[in-house]
Short mmCIF file of N, CA, C and O in Angstrom, two decimals:
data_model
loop_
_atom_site.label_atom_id
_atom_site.label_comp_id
_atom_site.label_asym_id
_atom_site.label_seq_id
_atom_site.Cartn_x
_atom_site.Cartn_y
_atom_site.Cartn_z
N UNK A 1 102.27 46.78 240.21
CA UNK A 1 102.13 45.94 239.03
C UNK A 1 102.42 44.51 239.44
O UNK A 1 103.30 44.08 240.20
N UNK A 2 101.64 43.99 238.89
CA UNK A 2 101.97 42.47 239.58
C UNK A 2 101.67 41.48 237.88
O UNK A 2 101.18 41.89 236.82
N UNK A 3 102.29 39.87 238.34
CA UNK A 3 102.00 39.24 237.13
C UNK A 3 100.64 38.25 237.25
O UNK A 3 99.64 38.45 237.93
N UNK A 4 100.90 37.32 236.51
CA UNK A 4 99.36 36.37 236.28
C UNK A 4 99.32 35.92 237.64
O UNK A 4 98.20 35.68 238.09
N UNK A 5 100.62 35.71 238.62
CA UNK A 5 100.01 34.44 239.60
C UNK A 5 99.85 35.73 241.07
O UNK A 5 99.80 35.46 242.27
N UNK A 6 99.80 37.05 240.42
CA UNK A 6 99.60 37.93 241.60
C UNK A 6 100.90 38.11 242.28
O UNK A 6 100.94 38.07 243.51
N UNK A 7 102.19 38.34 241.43
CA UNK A 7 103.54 38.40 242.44
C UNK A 7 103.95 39.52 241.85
O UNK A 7 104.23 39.60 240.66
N UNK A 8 104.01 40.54 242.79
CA UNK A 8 104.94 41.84 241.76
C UNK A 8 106.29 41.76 241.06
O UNK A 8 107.24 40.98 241.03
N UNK A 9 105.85 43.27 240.35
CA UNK A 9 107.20 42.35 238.90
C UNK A 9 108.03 43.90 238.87
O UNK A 9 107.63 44.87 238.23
N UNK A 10 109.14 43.86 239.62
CA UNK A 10 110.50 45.09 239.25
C UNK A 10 110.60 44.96 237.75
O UNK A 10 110.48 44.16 236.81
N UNK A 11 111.06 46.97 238.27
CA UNK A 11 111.37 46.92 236.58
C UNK A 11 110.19 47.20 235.71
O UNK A 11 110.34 48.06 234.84
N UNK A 12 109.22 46.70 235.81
CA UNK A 12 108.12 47.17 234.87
C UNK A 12 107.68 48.36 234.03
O UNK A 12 107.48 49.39 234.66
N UNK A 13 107.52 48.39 232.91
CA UNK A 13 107.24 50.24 232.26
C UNK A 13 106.00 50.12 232.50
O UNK A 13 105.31 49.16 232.14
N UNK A 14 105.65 50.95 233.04
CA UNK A 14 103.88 51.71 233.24
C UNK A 14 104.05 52.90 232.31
O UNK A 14 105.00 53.67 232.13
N UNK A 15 102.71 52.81 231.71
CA UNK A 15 102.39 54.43 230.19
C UNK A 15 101.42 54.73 230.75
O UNK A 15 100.81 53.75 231.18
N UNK A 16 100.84 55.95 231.03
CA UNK A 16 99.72 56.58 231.01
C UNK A 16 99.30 57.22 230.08
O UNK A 16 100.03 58.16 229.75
N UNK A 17 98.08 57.06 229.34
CA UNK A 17 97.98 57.57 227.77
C UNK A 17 96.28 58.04 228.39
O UNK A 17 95.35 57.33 228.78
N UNK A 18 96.41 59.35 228.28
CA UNK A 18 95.31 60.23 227.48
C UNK A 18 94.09 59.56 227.09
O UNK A 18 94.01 58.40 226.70
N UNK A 19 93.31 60.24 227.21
CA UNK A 19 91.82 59.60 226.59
C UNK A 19 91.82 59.84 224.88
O UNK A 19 92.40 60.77 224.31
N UNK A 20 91.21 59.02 224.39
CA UNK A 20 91.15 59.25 222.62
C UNK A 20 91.45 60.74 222.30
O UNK A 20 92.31 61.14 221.51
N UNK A 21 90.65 61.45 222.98
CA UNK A 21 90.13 62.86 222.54
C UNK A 21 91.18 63.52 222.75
O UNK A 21 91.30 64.60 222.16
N UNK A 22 92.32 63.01 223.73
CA UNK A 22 93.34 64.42 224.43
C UNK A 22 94.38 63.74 223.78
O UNK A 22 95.43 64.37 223.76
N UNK A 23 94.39 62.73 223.28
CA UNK A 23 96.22 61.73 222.51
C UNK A 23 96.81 62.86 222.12
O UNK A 23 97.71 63.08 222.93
N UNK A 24 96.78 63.90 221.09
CA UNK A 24 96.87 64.65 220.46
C UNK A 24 98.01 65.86 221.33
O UNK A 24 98.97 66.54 220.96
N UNK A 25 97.26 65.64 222.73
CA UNK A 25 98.76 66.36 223.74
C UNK A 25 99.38 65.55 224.02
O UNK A 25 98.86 64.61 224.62
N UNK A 26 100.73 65.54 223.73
CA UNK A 26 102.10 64.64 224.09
C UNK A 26 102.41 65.12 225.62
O UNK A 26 103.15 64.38 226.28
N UNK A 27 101.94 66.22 226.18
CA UNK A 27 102.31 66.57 227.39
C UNK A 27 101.33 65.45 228.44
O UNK A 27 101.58 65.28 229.63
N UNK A 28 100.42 64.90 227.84
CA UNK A 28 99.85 63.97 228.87
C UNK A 28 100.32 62.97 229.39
O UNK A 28 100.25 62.78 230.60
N UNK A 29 100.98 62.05 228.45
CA UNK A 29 101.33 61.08 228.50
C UNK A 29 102.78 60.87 229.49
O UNK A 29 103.84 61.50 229.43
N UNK A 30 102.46 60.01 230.21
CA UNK A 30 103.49 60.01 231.26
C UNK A 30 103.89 58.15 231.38
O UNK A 30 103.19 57.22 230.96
N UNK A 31 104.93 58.10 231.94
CA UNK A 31 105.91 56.83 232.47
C UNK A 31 106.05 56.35 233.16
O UNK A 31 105.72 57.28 233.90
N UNK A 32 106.31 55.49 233.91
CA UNK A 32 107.22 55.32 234.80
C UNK A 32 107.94 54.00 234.79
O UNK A 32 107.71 53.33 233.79
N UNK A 33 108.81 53.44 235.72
CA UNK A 33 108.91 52.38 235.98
C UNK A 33 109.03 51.09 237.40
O UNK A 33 110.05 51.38 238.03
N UNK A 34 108.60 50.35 237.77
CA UNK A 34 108.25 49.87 238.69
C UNK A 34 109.20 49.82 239.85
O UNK A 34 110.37 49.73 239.46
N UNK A 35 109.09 49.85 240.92
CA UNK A 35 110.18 49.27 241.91
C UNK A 35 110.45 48.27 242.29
O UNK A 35 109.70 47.51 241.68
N UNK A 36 111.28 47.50 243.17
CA UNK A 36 111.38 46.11 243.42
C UNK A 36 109.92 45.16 243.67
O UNK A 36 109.82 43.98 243.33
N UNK A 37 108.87 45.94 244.33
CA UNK A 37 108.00 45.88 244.81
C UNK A 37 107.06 45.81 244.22
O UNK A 37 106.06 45.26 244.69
N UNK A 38 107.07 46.39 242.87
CA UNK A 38 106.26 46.18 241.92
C UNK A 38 105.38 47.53 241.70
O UNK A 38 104.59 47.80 240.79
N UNK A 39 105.83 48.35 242.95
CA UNK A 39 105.06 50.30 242.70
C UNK A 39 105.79 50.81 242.16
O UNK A 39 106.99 50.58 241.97
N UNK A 40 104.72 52.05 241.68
CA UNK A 40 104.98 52.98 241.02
C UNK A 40 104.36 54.60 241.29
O UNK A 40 103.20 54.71 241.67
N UNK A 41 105.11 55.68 241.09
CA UNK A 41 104.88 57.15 241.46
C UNK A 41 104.15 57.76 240.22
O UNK A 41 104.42 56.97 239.32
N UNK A 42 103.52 58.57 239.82
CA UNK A 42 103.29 59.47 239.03
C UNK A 42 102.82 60.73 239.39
O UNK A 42 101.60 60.87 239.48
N UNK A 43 103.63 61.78 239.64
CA UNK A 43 103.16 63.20 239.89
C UNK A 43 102.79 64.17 239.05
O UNK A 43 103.15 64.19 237.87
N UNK A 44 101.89 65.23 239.70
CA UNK A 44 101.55 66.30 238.66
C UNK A 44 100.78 66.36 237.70
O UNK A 44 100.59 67.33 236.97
N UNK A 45 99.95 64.61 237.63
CA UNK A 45 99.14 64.45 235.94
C UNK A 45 98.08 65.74 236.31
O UNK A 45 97.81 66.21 237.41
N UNK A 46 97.65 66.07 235.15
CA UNK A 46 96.48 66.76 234.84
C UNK A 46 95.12 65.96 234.92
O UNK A 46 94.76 64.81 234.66
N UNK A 47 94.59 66.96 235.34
CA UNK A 47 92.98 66.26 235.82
C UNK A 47 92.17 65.49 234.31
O UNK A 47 91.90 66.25 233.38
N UNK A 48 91.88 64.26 234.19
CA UNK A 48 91.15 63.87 232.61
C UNK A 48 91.12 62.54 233.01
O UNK A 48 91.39 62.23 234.17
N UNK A 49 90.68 61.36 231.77
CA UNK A 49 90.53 60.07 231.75
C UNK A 49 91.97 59.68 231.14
O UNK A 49 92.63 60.44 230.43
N UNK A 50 92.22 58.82 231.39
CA UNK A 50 93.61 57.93 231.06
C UNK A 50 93.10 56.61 231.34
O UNK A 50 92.27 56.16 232.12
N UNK A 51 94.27 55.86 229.96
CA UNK A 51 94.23 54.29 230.57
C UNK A 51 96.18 54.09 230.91
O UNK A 51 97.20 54.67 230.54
N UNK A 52 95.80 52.78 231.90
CA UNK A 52 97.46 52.52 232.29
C UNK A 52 97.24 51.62 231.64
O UNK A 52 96.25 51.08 231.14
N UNK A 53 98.64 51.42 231.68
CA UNK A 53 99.30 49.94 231.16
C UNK A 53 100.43 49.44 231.37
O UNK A 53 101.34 50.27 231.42
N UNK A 54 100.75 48.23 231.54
CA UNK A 54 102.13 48.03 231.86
C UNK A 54 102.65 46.66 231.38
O UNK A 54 101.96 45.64 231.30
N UNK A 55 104.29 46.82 230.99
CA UNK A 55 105.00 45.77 230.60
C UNK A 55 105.83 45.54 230.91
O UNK A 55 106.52 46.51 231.21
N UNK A 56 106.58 43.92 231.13
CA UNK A 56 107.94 43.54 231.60
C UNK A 56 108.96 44.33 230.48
O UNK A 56 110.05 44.86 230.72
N UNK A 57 108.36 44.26 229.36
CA UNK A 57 109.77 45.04 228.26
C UNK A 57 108.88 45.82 227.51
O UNK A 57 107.70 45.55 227.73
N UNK A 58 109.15 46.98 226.46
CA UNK A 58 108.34 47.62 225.65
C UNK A 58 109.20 48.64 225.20
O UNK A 58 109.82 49.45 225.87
N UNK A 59 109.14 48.47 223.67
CA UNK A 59 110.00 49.90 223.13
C UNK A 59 109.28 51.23 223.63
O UNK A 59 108.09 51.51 223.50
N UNK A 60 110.40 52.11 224.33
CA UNK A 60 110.09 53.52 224.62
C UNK A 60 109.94 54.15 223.81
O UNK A 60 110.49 54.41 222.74
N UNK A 61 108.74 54.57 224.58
CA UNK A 61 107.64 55.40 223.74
C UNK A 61 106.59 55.14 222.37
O UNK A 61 106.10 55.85 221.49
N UNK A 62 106.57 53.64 222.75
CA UNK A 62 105.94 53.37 221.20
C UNK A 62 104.16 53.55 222.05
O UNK A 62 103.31 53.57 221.17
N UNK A 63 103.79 53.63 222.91
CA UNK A 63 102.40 53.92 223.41
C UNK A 63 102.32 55.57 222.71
O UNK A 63 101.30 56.22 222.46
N UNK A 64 102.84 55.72 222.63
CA UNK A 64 102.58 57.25 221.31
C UNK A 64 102.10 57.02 220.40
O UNK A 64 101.08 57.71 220.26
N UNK A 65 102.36 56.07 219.25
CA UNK A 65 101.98 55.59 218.10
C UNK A 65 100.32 54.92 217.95
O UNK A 65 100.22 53.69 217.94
N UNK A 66 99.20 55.67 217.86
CA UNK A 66 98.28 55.35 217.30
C UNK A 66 97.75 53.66 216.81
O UNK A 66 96.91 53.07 217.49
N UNK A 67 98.24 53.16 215.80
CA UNK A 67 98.27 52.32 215.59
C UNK A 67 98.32 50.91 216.91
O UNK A 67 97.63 49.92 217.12
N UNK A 68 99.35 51.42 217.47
CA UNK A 68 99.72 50.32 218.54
C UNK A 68 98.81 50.74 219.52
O UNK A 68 98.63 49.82 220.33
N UNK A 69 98.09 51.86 219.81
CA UNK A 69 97.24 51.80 220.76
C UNK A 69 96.02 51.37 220.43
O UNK A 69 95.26 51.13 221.37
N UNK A 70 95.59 51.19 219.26
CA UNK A 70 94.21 50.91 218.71
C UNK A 70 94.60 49.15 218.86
O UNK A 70 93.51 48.62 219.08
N UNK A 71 95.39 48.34 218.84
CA UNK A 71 96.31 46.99 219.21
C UNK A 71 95.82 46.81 220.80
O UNK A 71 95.12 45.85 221.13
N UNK A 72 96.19 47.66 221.60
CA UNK A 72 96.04 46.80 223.21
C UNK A 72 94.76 47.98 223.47
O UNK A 72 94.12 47.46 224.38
N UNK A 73 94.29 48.88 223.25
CA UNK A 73 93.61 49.96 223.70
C UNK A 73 92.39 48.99 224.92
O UNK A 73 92.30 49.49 226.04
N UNK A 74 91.75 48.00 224.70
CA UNK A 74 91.18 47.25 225.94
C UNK A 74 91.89 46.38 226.91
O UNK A 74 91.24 45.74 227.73
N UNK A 75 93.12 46.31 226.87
CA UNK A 75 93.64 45.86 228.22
C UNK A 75 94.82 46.75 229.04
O UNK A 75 95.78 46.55 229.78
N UNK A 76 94.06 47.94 228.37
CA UNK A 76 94.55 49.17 229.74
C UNK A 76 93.31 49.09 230.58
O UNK A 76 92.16 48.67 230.49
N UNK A 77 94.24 49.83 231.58
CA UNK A 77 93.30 49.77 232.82
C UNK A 77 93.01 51.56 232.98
O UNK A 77 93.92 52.38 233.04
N UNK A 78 91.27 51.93 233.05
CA UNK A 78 90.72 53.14 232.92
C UNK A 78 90.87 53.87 234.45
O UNK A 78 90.48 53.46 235.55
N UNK A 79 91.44 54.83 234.15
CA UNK A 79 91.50 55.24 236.02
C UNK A 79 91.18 57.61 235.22
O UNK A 79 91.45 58.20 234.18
N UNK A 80 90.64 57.91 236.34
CA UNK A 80 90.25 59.13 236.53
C UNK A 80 90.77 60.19 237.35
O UNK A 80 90.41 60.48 238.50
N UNK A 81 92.02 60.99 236.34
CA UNK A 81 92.61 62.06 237.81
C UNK A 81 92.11 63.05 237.83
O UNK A 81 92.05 63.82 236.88
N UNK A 82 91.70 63.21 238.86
CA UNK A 82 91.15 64.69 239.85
C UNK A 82 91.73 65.56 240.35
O UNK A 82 92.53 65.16 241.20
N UNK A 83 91.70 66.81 240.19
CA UNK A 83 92.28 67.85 241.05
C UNK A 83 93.02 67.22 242.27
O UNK A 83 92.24 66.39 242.74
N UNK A 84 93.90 67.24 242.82
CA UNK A 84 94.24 67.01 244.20
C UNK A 84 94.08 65.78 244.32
O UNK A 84 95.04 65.57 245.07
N UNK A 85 93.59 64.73 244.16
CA UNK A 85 93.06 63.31 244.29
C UNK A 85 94.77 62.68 244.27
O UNK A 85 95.87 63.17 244.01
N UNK A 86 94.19 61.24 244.72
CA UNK A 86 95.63 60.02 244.58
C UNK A 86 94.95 59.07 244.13
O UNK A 86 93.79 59.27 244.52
N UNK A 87 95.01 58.07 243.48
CA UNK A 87 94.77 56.55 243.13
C UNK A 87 95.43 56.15 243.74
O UNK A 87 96.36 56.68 244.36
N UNK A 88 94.99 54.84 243.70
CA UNK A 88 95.64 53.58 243.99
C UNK A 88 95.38 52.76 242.71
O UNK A 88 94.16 52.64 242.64
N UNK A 89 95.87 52.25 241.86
CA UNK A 89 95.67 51.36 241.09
C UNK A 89 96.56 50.19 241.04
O UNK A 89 97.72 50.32 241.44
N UNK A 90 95.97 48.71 240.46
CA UNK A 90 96.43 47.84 240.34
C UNK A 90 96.44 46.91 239.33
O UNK A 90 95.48 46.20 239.06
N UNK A 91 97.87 46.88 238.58
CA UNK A 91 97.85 46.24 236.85
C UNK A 91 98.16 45.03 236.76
O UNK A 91 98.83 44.62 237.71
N UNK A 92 97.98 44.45 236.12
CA UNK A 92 98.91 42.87 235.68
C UNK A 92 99.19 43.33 234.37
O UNK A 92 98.54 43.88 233.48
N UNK A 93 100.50 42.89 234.54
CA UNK A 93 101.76 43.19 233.35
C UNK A 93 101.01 42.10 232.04
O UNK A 93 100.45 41.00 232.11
N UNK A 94 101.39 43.18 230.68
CA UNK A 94 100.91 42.92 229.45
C UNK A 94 102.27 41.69 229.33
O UNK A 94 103.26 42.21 229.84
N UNK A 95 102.56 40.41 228.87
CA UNK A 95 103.78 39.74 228.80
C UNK A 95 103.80 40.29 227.70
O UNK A 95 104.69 41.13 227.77
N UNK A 96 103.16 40.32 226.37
CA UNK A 96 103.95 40.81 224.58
C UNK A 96 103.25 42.02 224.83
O UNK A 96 102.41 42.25 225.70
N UNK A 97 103.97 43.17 223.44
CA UNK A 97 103.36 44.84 223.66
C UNK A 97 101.95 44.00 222.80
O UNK A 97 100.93 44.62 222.53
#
């Protein structure tokens, strides 16, 4: 996760939220938070479409709430997990939720 001028940002919450169709499982949705470095781990997701997202601050767990996702739902970033597969992805931090 990095910010506007491209410098990674510790600390960061990353959400992984479900495609429209799957929101509905709470087991999708996954967390994390950044390292000094500005990475982040996520193991075990299930194979589907997700968008990430990430912020310097953000009430936990409000990427659950409907409402607030229909709010940023285009400046997540769309990534695709596969059986067995790894990403690499790369975010710039949302500054307000």
């Amino acid at each position: 996760v990095v910010d506007r001028r491209q410098q990674p940002v510790p600390n960061a919450v990353v959400a992984l939220v479900p495609a429209p169709t799957a929101r509905r499982r709470t087991d999708l949705y996954k967390s994390a938070v950044t390292d000094a470095s500005g990475r982040f781990r996520m193991l075990g997701l299930a194979p589907g479409d997700y968008r990430l997202f990430s912020w310097e601050y953000i009430e936990e767990g409000i990427w659950f709430d409907p409402d607030f996702l229909n709010t940023i739902a285009t400046r997540g970033k769309s990534v695709r997990v596969s059986e067995g597969g790894a990403e690499s992805v790369e975010l710039t931090v949302l500054v307000e939720p």
